[in-house]
Amino acid sequence: MELRTTERGRMDSERWTAVDDYVADLFVGDDRALSAALARSAESGLPSIQVSAPQGKLLHLLARAQGARNILEIGTLGGYSAIWLARALPPGGRLITLEAVPLHADVAQANVATAGLADRVDILVGKALETLPRLAAEGRSFDLIFIDADKTGYPDYLAWSLKLSHPGTLIVADNVVRDGEVVDRASQDANVQAVRRFNELLAAEPRVSGTVLQTVGVKGYDGFALALVTS
Ligand code: SAH
Ligand code: DHB
Ligand code: MG
C-alpha cells in the first residue's frame, strides 16, 4: 500500500482507474445485470473486492476459449465474477462457486437470479476446504477453475484444483502479485507468504504449464496466475 500513499503512486492509481473505465466503456458498456449486482452487493455491505470489469471480461473470454462446460470458482462474494463466468457456458453447462459467508452467498444468489443465470449456477455455502473434498469424492472435474478466496488457502486450493482437473483444464488465480510484495521473501504478511508458496508450487508442478501476469487498474497493482493442466 505504501506505493499508493505517495503523490506519484496516487496519480498512477488515478490513471489506472481512468484506463479501466475507458476499457470498460469500450468493451463492456452498460450491463444491467452487472450494475445491479454491484449495487446490491454495496447495499448489502459486501466489500468491493470483486474483479474489475475488464478482468471479468477476461475470465469470460478464457472460459469461452476453453469451451468450458464445467467451471469451478473458489470465492463467490456477491457473484460478480460468477456472472461473467456463467455467461460463457454453453447450454447445459454449469458453474459451481464456493462461498464461506452465508450473507455473501445470499447476495450472490439474488444477483445470479437477476442476471437470469440461476439455472446454471450452484452456490455451495461453506469453507472451501470442506466442500472441495466432497466435489472430489463425487468424481467431478472442471474445465476452468478460478481461485479467488482467502489467500492463505491458495496452496491447498491449488492441490484440490489439480485433483479436480483433467488435461486441458485452465487454472486461474487472482491476487498473486499484491502490490509487488510477492518478491519480498522476508515479508511478514501471511497472505504474501501464502501467495509466494502458491506461485512456487505452481511453477514446480510438472502437471501444469503456467505464468503470472501483473495487472494494474481500479483494484491497484496485482496479478493473475494462469496455468494449463497438461498431464
Ligand atoms: N470472485 C469474487 C470475489 C471473491 S472475494 C468476484 O470477483 O466477484 C473472496 C470471497 O472468498 C469472499 O466472499 C470471502 O467470504 C470468500 N472466502 C474467504 N474464505 C473462504 C473460504 N475458506 N472458503 C470459501 N470462501 C471463502
Ligand atoms: C481482497 C480479496 C480479493 O480477492 C481481491 O481481489 C482484493 C482484495 C481482500 O481480501 O482484501
Ligand atoms: Mg480477488
Short mmCIF file of C-alpha atoms and ligand atoms in Angstrom, two decimals:
data_model
loop_
_atom_site.label_atom_id
_atom_site.label_comp_id
_atom_site.label_asym_id
_atom_site.label_seq_id
_atom_site.Cartn_x
_atom_site.Cartn_y
_atom_site.Cartn_z
CA MET A 1 0.00 0.00 0.00
CA GLU A 2 2.98 2.35 0.56
CA LEU A 3 3.27 2.93 -3.18
CA ARG A 4 -0.19 4.48 -3.47
CA THR A 5 0.23 6.79 -0.47
CA THR A 6 2.91 8.80 -2.30
CA GLU A 7 1.89 11.57 -4.70
CA ARG A 8 3.34 9.62 -7.62
CA GLY A 9 1.54 6.48 -6.56
CA ARG A 10 -1.76 8.32 -6.16
CA MET A 11 -1.50 9.77 -9.66
CA ASP A 12 -0.61 6.38 -11.11
CA SER A 13 -3.59 4.76 -9.48
CA GLU A 14 -5.96 7.52 -10.71
CA ARG A 15 -4.67 6.90 -14.22
CA TRP A 16 -5.03 3.12 -13.91
CA THR A 17 -8.65 3.64 -12.84
CA ALA A 18 -9.31 6.04 -15.73
CA VAL A 19 -7.95 3.47 -18.18
CA ASP A 20 -10.06 0.68 -16.63
CA ASP A 21 -13.10 2.97 -17.07
CA TYR A 22 -12.08 3.62 -20.68
CA VAL A 23 -11.66 -0.10 -21.41
CA ALA A 24 -14.94 -0.95 -19.67
CA ASP A 25 -16.76 1.72 -21.70
CA LEU A 26 -15.37 0.28 -24.93
CA PHE A 27 -15.55 -3.45 -24.25
CA VAL A 28 -18.27 -3.90 -21.64
CA GLY A 29 -20.61 -0.93 -21.90
CA ASP A 30 -23.86 -0.66 -19.95
CA ASP A 31 -24.70 -4.02 -18.46
CA ARG A 32 -27.82 -4.03 -16.31
CA ALA A 33 -27.20 -7.34 -14.56
CA LEU A 34 -23.62 -6.48 -13.65
CA SER A 35 -24.57 -2.97 -12.48
CA ALA A 36 -27.43 -4.41 -10.43
CA ALA A 37 -25.07 -6.97 -8.90
CA LEU A 38 -22.61 -4.27 -7.84
CA ALA A 39 -25.42 -2.09 -6.45
CA ARG A 40 -26.98 -4.94 -4.42
CA SER A 41 -23.55 -6.02 -3.16
CA ALA A 42 -22.76 -2.47 -1.97
CA GLU A 43 -26.20 -2.04 -0.36
CA SER A 44 -25.69 -5.32 1.46
CA GLY A 45 -22.37 -4.13 2.85
CA LEU A 46 -20.14 -6.53 0.94
CA PRO A 47 -16.54 -5.38 0.41
CA SER A 48 -15.89 -4.01 -3.09
CA ILE A 49 -13.16 -6.50 -3.93
CA GLN A 50 -14.68 -8.20 -6.97
CA VAL A 51 -12.65 -8.43 -10.17
CA SER A 52 -12.76 -5.31 -12.35
CA ALA A 53 -14.95 -5.20 -15.45
CA PRO A 54 -12.00 -5.77 -17.83
CA GLN A 55 -10.85 -8.68 -15.66
CA GLY A 56 -14.37 -10.13 -15.60
CA LYS A 57 -14.46 -9.92 -19.38
CA LEU A 58 -11.08 -11.68 -19.50
CA LEU A 59 -12.42 -14.54 -17.34
CA HIS A 60 -15.43 -14.77 -19.64
CA LEU A 61 -13.27 -14.92 -22.76
CA LEU A 62 -10.95 -17.52 -21.23
CA ALA A 63 -13.95 -19.70 -20.37
CA ARG A 64 -15.26 -19.38 -23.92
CA ALA A 65 -11.85 -20.05 -25.45
CA GLN A 66 -11.70 -23.17 -23.27
CA GLY A 67 -15.15 -24.23 -24.43
CA ALA A 68 -15.71 -24.73 -20.69
CA ARG A 69 -18.85 -26.73 -19.81
CA ASN A 70 -17.99 -27.15 -16.13
CA ILE A 71 -16.46 -24.26 -14.21
CA LEU A 72 -15.42 -24.09 -10.55
CA GLU A 73 -14.95 -20.83 -8.66
CA ILE A 74 -13.46 -20.66 -5.16
CA GLY A 75 -14.66 -17.40 -3.53
CA THR A 76 -18.05 -16.10 -4.73
CA LEU A 77 -18.55 -12.79 -2.86
CA GLY A 78 -21.62 -11.17 -4.49
CA GLY A 79 -21.40 -13.24 -7.66
CA TYR A 80 -19.88 -10.61 -9.95
CA SER A 81 -17.18 -12.86 -11.43
CA ALA A 82 -19.66 -15.76 -11.30
CA ILE A 83 -21.98 -13.87 -13.66
CA TRP A 84 -19.13 -13.27 -16.11
CA LEU A 85 -18.12 -16.95 -15.99
CA ALA A 86 -21.66 -18.38 -16.14
CA ARG A 87 -22.44 -16.28 -19.21
CA ALA A 88 -19.67 -18.15 -21.03
CA LEU A 89 -21.31 -21.56 -20.51
CA PRO A 90 -22.89 -23.41 -23.41
CA PRO A 91 -26.42 -24.82 -22.96
CA GLY A 92 -26.31 -27.46 -20.24
CA GLY A 93 -23.06 -26.11 -18.77
CA ARG A 94 -22.66 -25.44 -15.04
CA LEU A 95 -20.75 -23.18 -12.67
CA ILE A 96 -20.14 -24.32 -9.09
CA THR A 97 -18.97 -21.50 -6.84
CA LEU A 98 -17.83 -21.86 -3.21
CA GLU A 99 -18.50 -19.26 -0.51
CA ALA A 100 -17.90 -19.40 3.24
CA VAL A 101 -20.04 -16.42 4.31
CA PRO A 102 -23.82 -17.06 4.14
CA LEU A 103 -24.65 -13.36 3.56
CA HIS A 104 -22.29 -13.27 0.56
CA ALA A 105 -23.89 -16.43 -0.84
CA ASP A 106 -27.39 -14.98 -0.38
CA VAL A 107 -26.46 -11.76 -2.18
CA ALA A 108 -24.77 -13.76 -4.93
CA GLN A 109 -27.84 -15.98 -5.34
CA ALA A 110 -30.04 -12.90 -5.81
CA ASN A 111 -27.56 -11.34 -8.24
CA VAL A 112 -27.26 -14.53 -10.29
CA ALA A 113 -31.07 -14.80 -10.42
CA THR A 114 -31.38 -11.17 -11.58
CA ALA A 115 -28.86 -11.98 -14.32
CA GLY A 116 -31.08 -14.88 -15.45
CA LEU A 117 -28.40 -17.46 -14.65
CA ALA A 118 -29.88 -19.28 -11.64
CA ASP A 119 -30.47 -22.39 -13.75
CA ARG A 120 -26.76 -22.92 -14.34
CA VAL A 121 -25.06 -21.70 -11.13
CA ASP A 122 -24.72 -23.67 -7.87
CA ILE A 123 -23.50 -21.64 -4.89
CA LEU A 124 -22.17 -24.03 -2.24
CA VAL A 125 -22.02 -22.43 1.21
CA GLY A 126 -19.18 -23.49 3.49
CA LYS A 127 -15.44 -23.32 3.83
CA ALA A 128 -13.87 -24.30 0.54
CA LEU A 129 -11.59 -26.80 2.26
CA GLU A 130 -14.69 -28.65 3.44
CA THR A 131 -16.50 -28.53 0.10
CA LEU A 132 -13.58 -29.35 -2.22
CA PRO A 133 -13.06 -32.91 -0.87
CA ARG A 134 -16.78 -33.57 -1.41
CA LEU A 135 -16.55 -32.46 -5.04
CA ALA A 136 -13.53 -34.73 -5.50
CA ALA A 137 -15.34 -37.67 -3.84
CA GLU A 138 -18.19 -37.14 -6.31
CA GLY A 139 -15.65 -37.59 -9.10
CA ARG A 140 -16.17 -34.10 -10.53
CA SER A 141 -13.82 -32.50 -12.99
CA PHE A 142 -13.76 -28.92 -14.27
CA ASP A 143 -12.58 -27.27 -17.49
CA LEU A 144 -11.76 -23.96 -15.82
CA ILE A 145 -11.08 -23.23 -12.14
CA PHE A 146 -10.92 -19.67 -10.76
CA ILE A 147 -9.25 -19.35 -7.35
CA ASP A 148 -10.16 -16.10 -5.56
CA ALA A 149 -10.96 -16.87 -1.88
CA ASP A 150 -8.78 -16.33 1.23
CA LYS A 151 -5.16 -16.03 0.16
CA THR A 152 -3.78 -18.25 2.95
CA GLY A 153 -5.77 -21.10 1.43
CA TYR A 154 -4.19 -20.79 -2.02
CA PRO A 155 -1.60 -23.59 -1.65
CA ASP A 156 -4.35 -26.03 -0.59
CA TYR A 157 -6.73 -24.73 -3.28
CA LEU A 158 -4.07 -25.48 -5.88
CA ALA A 159 -3.74 -29.07 -4.66
CA TRP A 160 -7.53 -29.58 -4.79
CA SER A 161 -7.75 -27.86 -8.16
CA LEU A 162 -5.28 -30.38 -9.57
CA LYS A 163 -7.41 -33.24 -8.22
CA LEU A 164 -10.47 -31.65 -9.86
CA SER A 165 -8.72 -31.13 -13.23
CA HIS A 166 -8.10 -33.03 -16.43
CA PRO A 167 -5.54 -32.41 -19.19
CA GLY A 168 -6.74 -29.18 -20.79
CA THR A 169 -8.14 -27.59 -17.61
CA LEU A 170 -7.21 -23.92 -17.16
CA ILE A 171 -6.49 -22.80 -13.59
CA VAL A 172 -6.67 -19.04 -12.95
CA ALA A 173 -5.85 -17.37 -9.63
CA ASP A 174 -6.38 -13.72 -8.66
CA ASN A 175 -4.21 -11.57 -6.38
CA VAL A 176 -0.87 -13.28 -6.82
CA VAL A 177 1.29 -10.12 -7.04
CA ARG A 178 -0.07 -7.99 -4.18
CA ASP A 179 1.44 -4.57 -4.91
CA GLY A 180 4.66 -6.34 -5.87
CA GLU A 181 5.16 -7.58 -2.30
CA VAL A 182 5.32 -11.08 -3.74
CA VAL A 183 9.04 -10.63 -4.42
CA ASP A 184 9.74 -9.94 -0.72
CA ARG A 185 10.84 -13.32 0.59
CA ALA A 186 11.10 -11.85 4.12
CA SER A 187 7.54 -10.47 4.12
CA GLN A 188 5.79 -10.96 7.48
CA ASP A 189 2.37 -10.83 5.77
CA ALA A 190 0.72 -14.27 5.89
CA ASN A 191 -1.16 -13.53 2.65
CA VAL A 192 2.06 -12.66 0.83
CA GLN A 193 3.78 -15.77 2.18
CA ALA A 194 0.87 -17.98 1.07
CA VAL A 195 0.76 -16.44 -2.41
CA ARG A 196 4.55 -16.87 -2.73
CA ARG A 197 4.12 -20.53 -1.79
CA PHE A 198 1.26 -20.87 -4.31
CA ASN A 199 3.38 -19.40 -7.13
CA GLU A 200 6.32 -21.66 -6.24
CA LEU A 201 4.11 -24.76 -6.13
CA LEU A 202 2.54 -23.80 -9.45
CA ALA A 203 5.92 -23.21 -11.09
CA ALA A 204 7.32 -26.52 -9.81
CA GLU A 205 4.21 -28.56 -10.67
CA PRO A 206 5.07 -30.96 -13.51
CA ARG A 207 1.42 -31.43 -14.49
CA VAL A 208 0.91 -27.77 -15.47
CA SER A 209 2.47 -25.04 -17.56
CA GLY A 210 1.88 -21.63 -16.04
CA THR A 211 2.75 -17.99 -15.78
CA VAL A 212 1.92 -14.87 -13.78
CA LEU A 213 0.73 -11.67 -15.40
CA GLN A 214 0.98 -8.37 -13.48
CA THR A 215 -2.08 -6.15 -13.63
CA VAL A 216 -2.86 -2.52 -12.76
CA GLY A 217 -6.28 -0.91 -12.72
CA VAL A 218 -9.11 0.16 -10.47
CA LYS A 219 -8.02 -2.51 -7.96
CA GLY A 220 -4.44 -1.21 -7.81
CA TYR A 221 -1.39 -3.30 -8.63
CA ASP A 222 -1.81 -7.06 -8.50
CA GLY A 223 -1.74 -10.04 -10.86
CA PHE A 224 -3.28 -13.21 -12.21
CA ALA A 225 -1.70 -16.65 -12.33
CA LEU A 226 -2.68 -18.78 -15.32
CA ALA A 227 -1.85 -22.46 -15.67
CA LEU A 228 -2.84 -25.06 -18.22
CA VAL A 229 -3.04 -28.64 -16.97
CA THR A 230 -1.00 -30.65 -19.46
CA SER A 231 -0.99 -34.15 -17.96
N1 SAH B 1 -14.61 -13.86 -7.05
C1 SAH B 1 -15.33 -12.72 -6.50
C2 SAH B 1 -14.57 -12.09 -5.36
C3 SAH B 1 -14.26 -13.03 -4.23
S1 SAH B 1 -13.70 -12.17 -2.77
C4 SAH B 1 -15.54 -11.69 -7.61
O1 SAH B 1 -14.55 -11.34 -8.28
O2 SAH B 1 -16.69 -11.24 -7.83
C5 SAH B 1 -13.29 -13.56 -1.76
C6 SAH B 1 -14.50 -14.34 -1.23
O3 SAH B 1 -13.98 -15.54 -0.67
C7 SAH B 1 -15.25 -13.62 -0.11
O4 SAH B 1 -16.62 -13.57 -0.36
C8 SAH B 1 -14.98 -14.48 1.12
O5 SAH B 1 -16.06 -14.54 2.04
C9 SAH B 1 -14.74 -15.83 0.48
N2 SAH B 1 -13.96 -16.74 1.35
C10 SAH B 1 -12.99 -16.42 2.23
N3 SAH B 1 -12.52 -17.52 2.81
C11 SAH B 1 -13.19 -18.56 2.28
C12 SAH B 1 -13.15 -19.98 2.47
N4 SAH B 1 -12.31 -20.54 3.35
N5 SAH B 1 -13.97 -20.74 1.74
C13 SAH B 1 -14.83 -20.19 0.84
N6 SAH B 1 -14.91 -18.87 0.63
C14 SAH B 1 -14.11 -18.07 1.34
C1 DHB B 2 -9.13 -8.94 -1.27
C2 DHB B 2 -9.51 -10.14 -1.85
C3 DHB B 2 -9.53 -10.27 -3.21
O1 DHB B 2 -9.87 -11.43 -3.82
C4 DHB B 2 -9.20 -9.20 -4.02
O2 DHB B 2 -9.24 -9.36 -5.36
C5 DHB B 2 -8.85 -7.99 -3.46
C6 DHB B 2 -8.81 -7.86 -2.07
C7 DHB B 2 -9.08 -8.80 0.20
O3 DHB B 2 -9.39 -9.79 0.88
O4 DHB B 2 -8.78 -7.73 0.68
MG MG B 3 -9.52 -11.36 -5.88
#
